[in-house]
Amino acid sequence: MTLKALALGVVALMMSFQLAASDNHADAWQALRDGNAVLMMRHALAPGTGDPANFKLGDCSTQRNLNEAGRAQARSWKPFLAEHGITEARVYSSQWCRCMDTATEMNVGEVTGWPPLNSFFQNRSSEPRQTRETIDGVNAMADGQPIILVSHQVNTTALTGIYPASNEGVILALPLSDSPEILARVAPGK
């Protein structure tokens, strides 16, 4: 086999993997549109780790917040979702300012603060209870527009086993379970 033939074979193989991946994503987006999946995402870029010692819920001046790049990341979801047929959604968010701001900047629906999505980074003992409340709460939601959950790395990792980047989402099959079926990892620009 010549080097040229080998190179063409590698290119063909890579293209087939990309086609398979895009087909899988198409199915994931369809499931989200049809109400058979949920999008859970980590908030957009908010430099730093955890929260300051003087953290107060409802007081953004005491929290780690989105920077301008993070706000732009959050705004990039609206056209990205529209490309996939989602122009409106039910949006639930951690009550932390960086999550509420991400959800608001997405501009795809009214944002509802939901305590099970709040970070348990500082209090890991809350992880099992909050994860169970998220699973049960999502599974109890009525049919309707697609569901988007804006939360934190620790919450997403606890439910999915995935360590998401800032502004990255995971489309999960419904009903949720302790080991949810991951349909796709998605983010604008990826």
mmCIF file with all atom_site columns, C-alpha atoms in Angstrom:
data_model
loop_
_atom_site.group_PDB
_atom_site.id
_atom_site.type_symbol
_atom_site.label_atom_id
_atom_site.label_alt_id
_atom_site.label_comp_id
_atom_site.label_asym_id
_atom_site.label_entity_id
_atom_site.label_seq_id
_atom_site.pdbx_PDB_ins_code
_atom_site.Cartn_x
_atom_site.Cartn_y
_atom_site.Cartn_z
_atom_site.occupancy
_atom_site.B_iso_or_equiv
_atom_site.pdbx_formal_charge
_atom_site.auth_seq_id
_atom_site.auth_comp_id
_atom_site.auth_asym_id
_atom_site.auth_atom_id
_atom_site.pdbx_PDB_model_num
ATOM 1   C CA . MET A 1 1   ? 0.000   0.000  0.000  1.00 0.00 ? 1   MET A CA 1
ATOM 2   C CA . THR A 1 2   ? 1.347   3.403  -0.916 1.00 0.00 ? 2   THR A CA 1
ATOM 3   C CA . LEU A 1 3   ? 1.618   6.267  1.517  1.00 0.00 ? 3   LEU A CA 1
ATOM 4   C CA . LYS A 1 4   ? -0.987  8.180  -0.500 1.00 0.00 ? 4   LYS A CA 1
ATOM 5   C CA . ALA A 1 5   ? -3.471  5.272  -0.308 1.00 0.00 ? 5   ALA A CA 1
ATOM 6   C CA . LEU A 1 6   ? -2.862  4.944  3.422  1.00 0.00 ? 6   LEU A CA 1
ATOM 7   C CA . ALA A 1 7   ? -3.453  8.681  3.915  1.00 0.00 ? 7   ALA A CA 1
ATOM 8   C CA . LEU A 1 8   ? -6.699  8.510  1.916  1.00 0.00 ? 8   LEU A CA 1
ATOM 9   C CA . GLY A 1 9   ? -7.820  5.553  4.017  1.00 0.00 ? 9   GLY A CA 1
ATOM 10  C CA . VAL A 1 10  ? -7.137  7.436  7.245  1.00 0.00 ? 10  VAL A CA 1
ATOM 11  C CA . VAL A 1 11  ? -9.053  10.488 5.963  1.00 0.00 ? 11  VAL A CA 1
ATOM 12  C CA . ALA A 1 12  ? -12.020 8.288  4.973  1.00 0.00 ? 12  ALA A CA 1
ATOM 13  C CA . LEU A 1 13  ? -12.005 6.623  8.398  1.00 0.00 ? 13  LEU A CA 1
ATOM 14  C CA . MET A 1 14  ? -11.904 9.994  10.187 1.00 0.00 ? 14  MET A CA 1
ATOM 15  C CA . MET A 1 15  ? -14.787 11.265 8.059  1.00 0.00 ? 15  MET A CA 1
ATOM 16  C CA . SER A 1 16  ? -16.869 8.208  8.903  1.00 0.00 ? 16  SER A CA 1
ATOM 17  C CA . PHE A 1 17  ? -16.233 8.772  12.624 1.00 0.00 ? 17  PHE A CA 1
ATOM 18  C CA . GLN A 1 18  ? -17.262 12.440 12.243 1.00 0.00 ? 18  GLN A CA 1
ATOM 19  C CA . LEU A 1 19  ? -20.427 11.424 10.393 1.00 0.00 ? 19  LEU A CA 1
ATOM 20  C CA . ALA A 1 20  ? -21.291 8.905  13.098 1.00 0.00 ? 20  ALA A CA 1
ATOM 21  C CA . ALA A 1 21  ? -20.710 11.526 15.796 1.00 0.00 ? 21  ALA A CA 1
ATOM 22  C CA . SER A 1 22  ? -22.877 14.083 14.022 1.00 0.00 ? 22  SER A CA 1
ATOM 23  C CA . ASP A 1 23  ? -25.621 11.462 13.554 1.00 0.00 ? 23  ASP A CA 1
ATOM 24  C CA . ASN A 1 24  ? -25.503 10.732 17.289 1.00 0.00 ? 24  ASN A CA 1
ATOM 25  C CA . HIS A 1 25  ? -25.743 14.430 18.049 1.00 0.00 ? 25  HIS A CA 1
ATOM 26  C CA . ALA A 1 26  ? -28.692 14.762 15.654 1.00 0.00 ? 26  ALA A CA 1
ATOM 27  C CA . ASP A 1 27  ? -30.499 12.055 17.619 1.00 0.00 ? 27  ASP A CA 1
ATOM 28  C CA . ALA A 1 28  ? -29.636 13.766 20.906 1.00 0.00 ? 28  ALA A CA 1
ATOM 29  C CA . TRP A 1 29  ? -30.965 17.126 19.703 1.00 0.00 ? 29  TRP A CA 1
ATOM 30  C CA . GLN A 1 30  ? -34.135 15.440 18.427 1.00 0.00 ? 30  GLN A CA 1
ATOM 31  C CA . ALA A 1 31  ? -34.634 13.777 21.818 1.00 0.00 ? 31  ALA A CA 1
ATOM 32  C CA . LEU A 1 32  ? -34.224 17.158 23.533 1.00 0.00 ? 32  LEU A CA 1
ATOM 33  C CA . ARG A 1 33  ? -36.737 18.812 21.178 1.00 0.00 ? 33  ARG A CA 1
ATOM 34  C CA . ASP A 1 34  ? -39.197 15.919 21.656 1.00 0.00 ? 34  ASP A CA 1
ATOM 35  C CA . GLY A 1 35  ? -39.056 15.996 25.464 1.00 0.00 ? 35  GLY A CA 1
ATOM 36  C CA . ASN A 1 36  ? -37.155 12.714 25.695 1.00 0.00 ? 36  ASN A CA 1
ATOM 37  C CA . ALA A 1 37  ? -33.980 14.331 27.016 1.00 0.00 ? 37  ALA A CA 1
ATOM 38  C CA . VAL A 1 38  ? -32.747 17.225 29.121 1.00 0.00 ? 38  VAL A CA 1
ATOM 39  C CA . LEU A 1 39  ? -29.738 19.523 28.674 1.00 0.00 ? 39  LEU A CA 1
ATOM 40  C CA . MET A 1 40  ? -27.666 19.941 31.849 1.00 0.00 ? 40  MET A CA 1
ATOM 41  C CA . MET A 1 41  ? -24.858 22.438 31.613 1.00 0.00 ? 41  MET A CA 1
ATOM 42  C CA . ARG A 1 42  ? -22.114 24.064 33.619 1.00 0.00 ? 42  ARG A CA 1
ATOM 43  C CA . HIS A 1 43  ? -22.312 27.846 33.924 1.00 0.00 ? 43  HIS A CA 1
ATOM 44  C CA . ALA A 1 44  ? -20.225 29.986 31.575 1.00 0.00 ? 44  ALA A CA 1
ATOM 45  C CA . LEU A 1 45  ? -16.721 31.202 32.427 1.00 0.00 ? 45  LEU A CA 1
ATOM 46  C CA . ALA A 1 46  ? -16.408 32.627 35.937 1.00 0.00 ? 46  ALA A CA 1
ATOM 47  C CA . PRO A 1 47  ? -12.682 32.765 36.758 1.00 0.00 ? 47  PRO A CA 1
ATOM 48  C CA . GLY A 1 48  ? -11.542 31.137 39.985 1.00 0.00 ? 48  GLY A CA 1
ATOM 49  C CA . THR A 1 49  ? -12.641 28.163 42.061 1.00 0.00 ? 49  THR A CA 1
ATOM 50  C CA . GLY A 1 50  ? -15.412 27.841 44.624 1.00 0.00 ? 50  GLY A CA 1
ATOM 51  C CA . ASP A 1 51  ? -16.702 30.954 46.354 1.00 0.00 ? 51  ASP A CA 1
ATOM 52  C CA . PRO A 1 52  ? -15.212 33.539 48.702 1.00 0.00 ? 52  PRO A CA 1
ATOM 53  C CA . ALA A 1 53  ? -15.512 32.966 52.457 1.00 0.00 ? 53  ALA A CA 1
ATOM 54  C CA . ASN A 1 54  ? -18.072 35.779 52.715 1.00 0.00 ? 54  ASN A CA 1
ATOM 55  C CA . PHE A 1 55  ? -20.389 34.162 50.106 1.00 0.00 ? 55  PHE A CA 1
ATOM 56  C CA . LYS A 1 56  ? -24.058 35.108 50.465 1.00 0.00 ? 56  LYS A CA 1
ATOM 57  C CA . LEU A 1 57  ? -26.811 33.734 48.276 1.00 0.00 ? 57  LEU A CA 1
ATOM 58  C CA . GLY A 1 58  ? -28.537 36.639 46.514 1.00 0.00 ? 58  GLY A CA 1
ATOM 59  C CA . ASP A 1 59  ? -25.568 39.008 46.897 1.00 0.00 ? 59  ASP A CA 1
ATOM 60  C CA . CYS A 1 60  ? -23.520 38.792 43.710 1.00 0.00 ? 60  CYS A CA 1
ATOM 61  C CA . SER A 1 61  ? -20.810 41.056 45.145 1.00 0.00 ? 61  SER A CA 1
ATOM 62  C CA . THR A 1 62  ? -19.839 38.180 47.488 1.00 0.00 ? 62  THR A CA 1
ATOM 63  C CA . GLN A 1 63  ? -19.659 35.545 44.741 1.00 0.00 ? 63  GLN A CA 1
ATOM 64  C CA . ARG A 1 64  ? -17.445 34.461 41.880 1.00 0.00 ? 64  ARG A CA 1
ATOM 65  C CA . ASN A 1 65  ? -19.147 35.870 38.792 1.00 0.00 ? 65  ASN A CA 1
ATOM 66  C CA . LEU A 1 66  ? -19.079 35.648 35.019 1.00 0.00 ? 66  LEU A CA 1
ATOM 67  C CA . ASN A 1 67  ? -16.480 37.803 33.323 1.00 0.00 ? 67  ASN A CA 1
ATOM 68  C CA . GLU A 1 68  ? -17.129 39.398 29.904 1.00 0.00 ? 68  GLU A CA 1
ATOM 69  C CA . ALA A 1 69  ? -15.915 36.267 28.120 1.00 0.00 ? 69  ALA A CA 1
ATOM 70  C CA . GLY A 1 70  ? -18.361 34.240 30.222 1.00 0.00 ? 70  GLY A CA 1
ATOM 71  C CA . ARG A 1 71  ? -21.247 36.545 29.329 1.00 0.00 ? 71  ARG A CA 1
ATOM 72  C CA . ALA A 1 72  ? -20.371 36.179 25.638 1.00 0.00 ? 72  ALA A CA 1
ATOM 73  C CA . GLN A 1 73  ? -20.212 32.386 26.061 1.00 0.00 ? 73  GLN A CA 1
ATOM 74  C CA . ALA A 1 74  ? -23.664 32.364 27.645 1.00 0.00 ? 74  ALA A CA 1
ATOM 75  C CA . ARG A 1 75  ? -25.116 34.522 24.840 1.00 0.00 ? 75  ARG A CA 1
ATOM 76  C CA . SER A 1 76  ? -23.690 32.082 22.272 1.00 0.00 ? 76  SER A CA 1
ATOM 77  C CA . TRP A 1 77  ? -26.212 29.441 23.383 1.00 0.00 ? 77  TRP A CA 1
ATOM 78  C CA . LYS A 1 78  ? -29.211 31.232 21.828 1.00 0.00 ? 78  LYS A CA 1
ATOM 79  C CA . PRO A 1 79  ? -28.047 30.922 18.185 1.00 0.00 ? 79  PRO A CA 1
ATOM 80  C CA . PHE A 1 80  ? -26.504 27.493 18.885 1.00 0.00 ? 80  PHE A CA 1
ATOM 81  C CA . LEU A 1 81  ? -29.788 26.157 20.253 1.00 0.00 ? 81  LEU A CA 1
ATOM 82  C CA . ALA A 1 82  ? -31.714 27.790 17.377 1.00 0.00 ? 82  ALA A CA 1
ATOM 83  C CA . GLU A 1 83  ? -29.467 25.936 14.892 1.00 0.00 ? 83  GLU A CA 1
ATOM 84  C CA . HIS A 1 84  ? -30.771 22.767 16.527 1.00 0.00 ? 84  HIS A CA 1
ATOM 85  C CA . GLY A 1 85  ? -34.424 23.795 16.436 1.00 0.00 ? 85  GLY A CA 1
ATOM 86  C CA . ILE A 1 86  ? -34.753 25.102 19.988 1.00 0.00 ? 86  ILE A CA 1
ATOM 87  C CA . THR A 1 87  ? -35.830 28.732 20.292 1.00 0.00 ? 87  THR A CA 1
ATOM 88  C CA . GLU A 1 88  ? -37.623 28.507 23.625 1.00 0.00 ? 88  GLU A CA 1
ATOM 89  C CA . ALA A 1 89  ? -37.063 26.309 26.654 1.00 0.00 ? 89  ALA A CA 1
ATOM 90  C CA . ARG A 1 90  ? -37.883 25.863 30.301 1.00 0.00 ? 90  ARG A CA 1
ATOM 91  C CA . VAL A 1 91  ? -34.720 27.027 32.046 1.00 0.00 ? 91  VAL A CA 1
ATOM 92  C CA . TYR A 1 92  ? -33.920 26.017 35.621 1.00 0.00 ? 92  TYR A CA 1
ATOM 93  C CA . SER A 1 93  ? -30.824 27.361 37.307 1.00 0.00 ? 93  SER A CA 1
ATOM 94  C CA . SER A 1 94  ? -28.746 27.162 40.419 1.00 0.00 ? 94  SER A CA 1
ATOM 95  C CA . GLN A 1 95  ? -29.440 30.247 42.506 1.00 0.00 ? 95  GLN A CA 1
ATOM 96  C CA . TRP A 1 96  ? -25.741 31.232 42.348 1.00 0.00 ? 96  TRP A CA 1
ATOM 97  C CA . CYS A 1 97  ? -25.306 34.479 40.395 1.00 0.00 ? 97  CYS A CA 1
ATOM 98  C CA . ARG A 1 98  ? -22.946 32.952 37.798 1.00 0.00 ? 98  ARG A CA 1
ATOM 99  C CA . CYS A 1 99  ? -25.587 30.347 36.934 1.00 0.00 ? 99  CYS A CA 1
ATOM 100 C CA . MET A 1 100 ? -28.542 32.741 36.984 1.00 0.00 ? 100 MET A CA 1
ATOM 101 C CA . ASP A 1 101 ? -26.556 35.142 34.795 1.00 0.00 ? 101 ASP A CA 1
ATOM 102 C CA . THR A 1 102 ? -25.644 32.339 32.378 1.00 0.00 ? 102 THR A CA 1
ATOM 103 C CA . ALA A 1 103 ? -29.289 31.280 32.154 1.00 0.00 ? 103 ALA A CA 1
ATOM 104 C CA . THR A 1 104 ? -30.490 34.862 31.681 1.00 0.00 ? 104 THR A CA 1
ATOM 105 C CA . GLU A 1 105 ? -27.859 35.690 29.041 1.00 0.00 ? 105 GLU A CA 1
ATOM 106 C CA . MET A 1 106 ? -28.906 32.562 27.089 1.00 0.00 ? 106 MET A CA 1
ATOM 107 C CA . ASN A 1 107 ? -32.235 34.329 26.501 1.00 0.00 ? 107 ASN A CA 1
ATOM 108 C CA . VAL A 1 108 ? -34.270 31.252 25.589 1.00 0.00 ? 108 VAL A CA 1
ATOM 109 C CA . GLY A 1 109 ? -36.920 31.358 28.291 1.00 0.00 ? 109 GLY A CA 1
ATOM 110 C CA . GLU A 1 110 ? -37.928 32.482 31.739 1.00 0.00 ? 110 GLU A CA 1
ATOM 111 C CA . VAL A 1 111 ? -35.339 31.442 34.313 1.00 0.00 ? 111 VAL A CA 1
ATOM 112 C CA . THR A 1 112 ? -36.425 29.670 37.489 1.00 0.00 ? 112 THR A CA 1
ATOM 113 C CA . GLY A 1 113 ? -33.983 29.378 40.383 1.00 0.00 ? 113 GLY A CA 1
ATOM 114 C CA . TRP A 1 114 ? -33.972 25.769 41.600 1.00 0.00 ? 114 TRP A CA 1
ATOM 115 C CA . PRO A 1 115 ? -32.121 24.861 44.840 1.00 0.00 ? 115 PRO A CA 1
ATOM 116 C CA . PRO A 1 116 ? -31.235 21.243 43.868 1.00 0.00 ? 116 PRO A CA 1
ATOM 117 C CA . LEU A 1 117 ? -28.939 22.751 41.199 1.00 0.00 ? 117 LEU A CA 1
ATOM 118 C CA . ASN A 1 118 ? -27.060 24.889 43.754 1.00 0.00 ? 118 ASN A CA 1
ATOM 119 C CA . SER A 1 119 ? -23.374 24.104 44.194 1.00 0.00 ? 119 SER A CA 1
ATOM 120 C CA . PHE A 1 120 ? -22.319 21.688 46.914 1.00 0.00 ? 120 PHE A CA 1
ATOM 121 C CA . PHE A 1 121 ? -18.615 22.381 46.302 1.00 0.00 ? 121 PHE A CA 1
ATOM 122 C CA . GLN A 1 122 ? -18.233 23.720 49.863 1.00 0.00 ? 122 GLN A CA 1
ATOM 123 C CA . ASN A 1 123 ? -20.532 21.091 51.422 1.00 0.00 ? 123 ASN A CA 1
ATOM 124 C CA . ARG A 1 124 ? -20.052 17.692 49.758 1.00 0.00 ? 124 ARG A CA 1
ATOM 125 C CA . SER A 1 125 ? -22.415 16.059 52.247 1.00 0.00 ? 125 SER A CA 1
ATOM 126 C CA . SER A 1 126 ? -25.297 17.653 50.272 1.00 0.00 ? 126 SER A CA 1
ATOM 127 C CA . GLU A 1 127 ? -24.319 15.835 47.068 1.00 0.00 ? 127 GLU A CA 1
ATOM 128 C CA . PRO A 1 128 ? -26.476 12.678 47.418 1.00 0.00 ? 128 PRO A CA 1
ATOM 129 C CA . ARG A 1 129 ? -29.600 14.596 48.499 1.00 0.00 ? 129 ARG A CA 1
ATOM 130 C CA . GLN A 1 130 ? -29.310 17.290 45.812 1.00 0.00 ? 130 GLN A CA 1
ATOM 131 C CA . THR A 1 131 ? -28.535 14.792 43.072 1.00 0.00 ? 131 THR A CA 1
ATOM 132 C CA . ARG A 1 132 ? -31.588 12.719 44.074 1.00 0.00 ? 132 ARG A CA 1
ATOM 133 C CA . GLU A 1 133 ? -33.752 15.888 44.163 1.00 0.00 ? 133 GLU A CA 1
ATOM 134 C CA . THR A 1 134 ? -32.535 16.821 40.676 1.00 0.00 ? 134 THR A CA 1
ATOM 135 C CA . ILE A 1 135 ? -33.328 13.358 39.276 1.00 0.00 ? 135 ILE A CA 1
ATOM 136 C CA . ASP A 1 136 ? -36.752 13.169 40.926 1.00 0.00 ? 136 ASP A CA 1
ATOM 137 C CA . GLY A 1 137 ? -37.634 16.791 40.136 1.00 0.00 ? 137 GLY A CA 1
ATOM 138 C CA . VAL A 1 138 ? -36.763 16.518 36.452 1.00 0.00 ? 138 VAL A CA 1
ATOM 139 C CA . ASN A 1 139 ? -38.627 13.216 36.112 1.00 0.00 ? 139 ASN A CA 1
ATOM 140 C CA . ALA A 1 140 ? -41.725 14.820 37.658 1.00 0.00 ? 140 ALA A CA 1
ATOM 141 C CA . MET A 1 141 ? -41.771 17.760 35.215 1.00 0.00 ? 141 MET A CA 1
ATOM 142 C CA . ALA A 1 142 ? -44.743 17.902 32.863 1.00 0.00 ? 142 ALA A CA 1
ATOM 143 C CA . ASP A 1 143 ? -44.387 17.583 29.121 1.00 0.00 ? 143 ASP A CA 1
ATOM 144 C CA . GLY A 1 144 ? -43.712 20.826 27.300 1.00 0.00 ? 144 GLY A CA 1
ATOM 145 C CA . GLN A 1 145 ? -40.827 22.851 25.954 1.00 0.00 ? 145 GLN A CA 1
ATOM 146 C CA . PRO A 1 146 ? -37.281 21.467 26.190 1.00 0.00 ? 146 PRO A CA 1
ATOM 147 C CA . ILE A 1 147 ? -35.675 21.567 29.644 1.00 0.00 ? 147 ILE A CA 1
ATOM 148 C CA . ILE A 1 148 ? -32.316 23.217 30.296 1.00 0.00 ? 148 ILE A CA 1
ATOM 149 C CA . LEU A 1 149 ? -30.589 22.941 33.677 1.00 0.00 ? 149 LEU A CA 1
ATOM 150 C CA . VAL A 1 150 ? -27.806 25.440 34.434 1.00 0.00 ? 150 VAL A CA 1
ATOM 151 C CA . SER A 1 151 ? -25.632 24.282 37.301 1.00 0.00 ? 151 SER A CA 1
ATOM 152 C CA . HIS A 1 152 ? -22.041 23.710 38.406 1.00 0.00 ? 152 HIS A CA 1
ATOM 153 C CA . GLN A 1 153 ? -19.228 21.303 37.600 1.00 0.00 ? 153 GLN A CA 1
ATOM 154 C CA . VAL A 1 154 ? -19.705 19.347 40.850 1.00 0.00 ? 154 VAL A CA 1
ATOM 155 C CA . ASN A 1 155 ? -23.437 18.852 40.250 1.00 0.00 ? 155 ASN A CA 1
ATOM 156 C CA . THR A 1 156 ? -22.976 17.774 36.646 1.00 0.00 ? 156 THR A CA 1
ATOM 157 C CA . THR A 1 157 ? -20.138 15.420 37.553 1.00 0.00 ? 157 THR A CA 1
ATOM 158 C CA . ALA A 1 158 ? -22.120 13.884 40.432 1.00 0.00 ? 158 ALA A CA 1
ATOM 159 C CA . LEU A 1 159 ? -24.998 13.041 38.106 1.00 0.00 ? 159 LEU A CA 1
ATOM 160 C CA . THR A 1 160 ? -23.125 12.110 34.931 1.00 0.00 ? 160 THR A CA 1
ATOM 161 C CA . GLY A 1 161 ? -19.534 11.269 35.821 1.00 0.00 ? 161 GLY A CA 1
ATOM 162 C CA . ILE A 1 162 ? -18.462 13.894 33.263 1.00 0.00 ? 162 ILE A CA 1
ATOM 163 C CA . TYR A 1 163 ? -16.217 16.815 34.219 1.00 0.00 ? 163 TYR A CA 1
ATOM 164 C CA . PRO A 1 164 ? -17.646 19.563 31.990 1.00 0.00 ? 164 PRO A CA 1
ATOM 165 C CA . ALA A 1 165 ? -15.733 22.627 30.863 1.00 0.00 ? 165 ALA A CA 1
ATOM 166 C CA . SER A 1 166 ? -17.236 26.027 31.566 1.00 0.00 ? 166 SER A CA 1
ATOM 167 C CA . ASN A 1 167 ? -20.250 26.540 29.282 1.00 0.00 ? 167 ASN A CA 1
ATOM 168 C CA . GLU A 1 168 ? -20.379 22.850 28.270 1.00 0.00 ? 168 GLU A CA 1
ATOM 169 C CA . GLY A 1 169 ? -23.600 20.864 28.339 1.00 0.00 ? 169 GLY A CA 1
ATOM 170 C CA . VAL A 1 170 ? -24.602 17.224 28.444 1.00 0.00 ? 170 VAL A CA 1
ATOM 171 C CA . ILE A 1 171 ? -27.782 15.970 26.798 1.00 0.00 ? 171 ILE A CA 1
ATOM 172 C CA . LEU A 1 172 ? -29.224 13.221 29.009 1.00 0.00 ? 172 LEU A CA 1
ATOM 173 C CA . ALA A 1 173 ? -31.986 10.766 28.114 1.00 0.00 ? 173 ALA A CA 1
ATOM 174 C CA . LEU A 1 174 ? -35.178 10.852 30.165 1.00 0.00 ? 174 LEU A CA 1
ATOM 175 C CA . PRO A 1 175 ? -36.140 9.557  32.573 1.00 0.00 ? 175 PRO A CA 1
ATOM 176 C CA . LEU A 1 176 ? -33.050 10.446 34.581 1.00 0.00 ? 176 LEU A CA 1
ATOM 177 C CA . SER A 1 177 ? -31.575 7.783  36.825 1.00 0.00 ? 177 SER A CA 1
ATOM 178 C CA . ASP A 1 178 ? -28.564 7.290  39.074 1.00 0.00 ? 178 ASP A CA 1
ATOM 179 C CA . SER A 1 179 ? -26.658 6.349  35.895 1.00 0.00 ? 179 SER A CA 1
ATOM 180 C CA . PRO A 1 180 ? -28.284 8.470  33.202 1.00 0.00 ? 180 PRO A CA 1
ATOM 181 C CA . GLU A 1 181 ? -27.797 7.709  29.523 1.00 0.00 ? 181 GLU A CA 1
ATOM 182 C CA . ILE A 1 182 ? -25.520 10.352 28.034 1.00 0.00 ? 182 ILE A CA 1
ATOM 183 C CA . LEU A 1 183 ? -26.628 11.185 24.507 1.00 0.00 ? 183 LEU A CA 1
ATOM 184 C CA . ALA A 1 184 ? -24.105 13.930 23.708 1.00 0.00 ? 184 ALA A CA 1
ATOM 185 C CA . ARG A 1 185 ? -21.692 16.501 25.083 1.00 0.00 ? 185 ARG A CA 1
ATOM 186 C CA . VAL A 1 186 ? -22.398 19.869 23.470 1.00 0.00 ? 186 VAL A CA 1
ATOM 187 C CA . ALA A 1 187 ? -21.250 23.472 23.569 1.00 0.00 ? 187 ALA A CA 1
ATOM 188 C CA . PRO A 1 188 ? -21.416 26.419 21.207 1.00 0.00 ? 188 PRO A CA 1
ATOM 189 C CA . GLY A 1 189 ? -18.362 26.534 18.962 1.00 0.00 ? 189 GLY A CA 1
ATOM 190 C CA . LYS A 1 190 ? -17.525 22.823 19.354 1.00 0.00 ? 190 LYS A CA 1
#
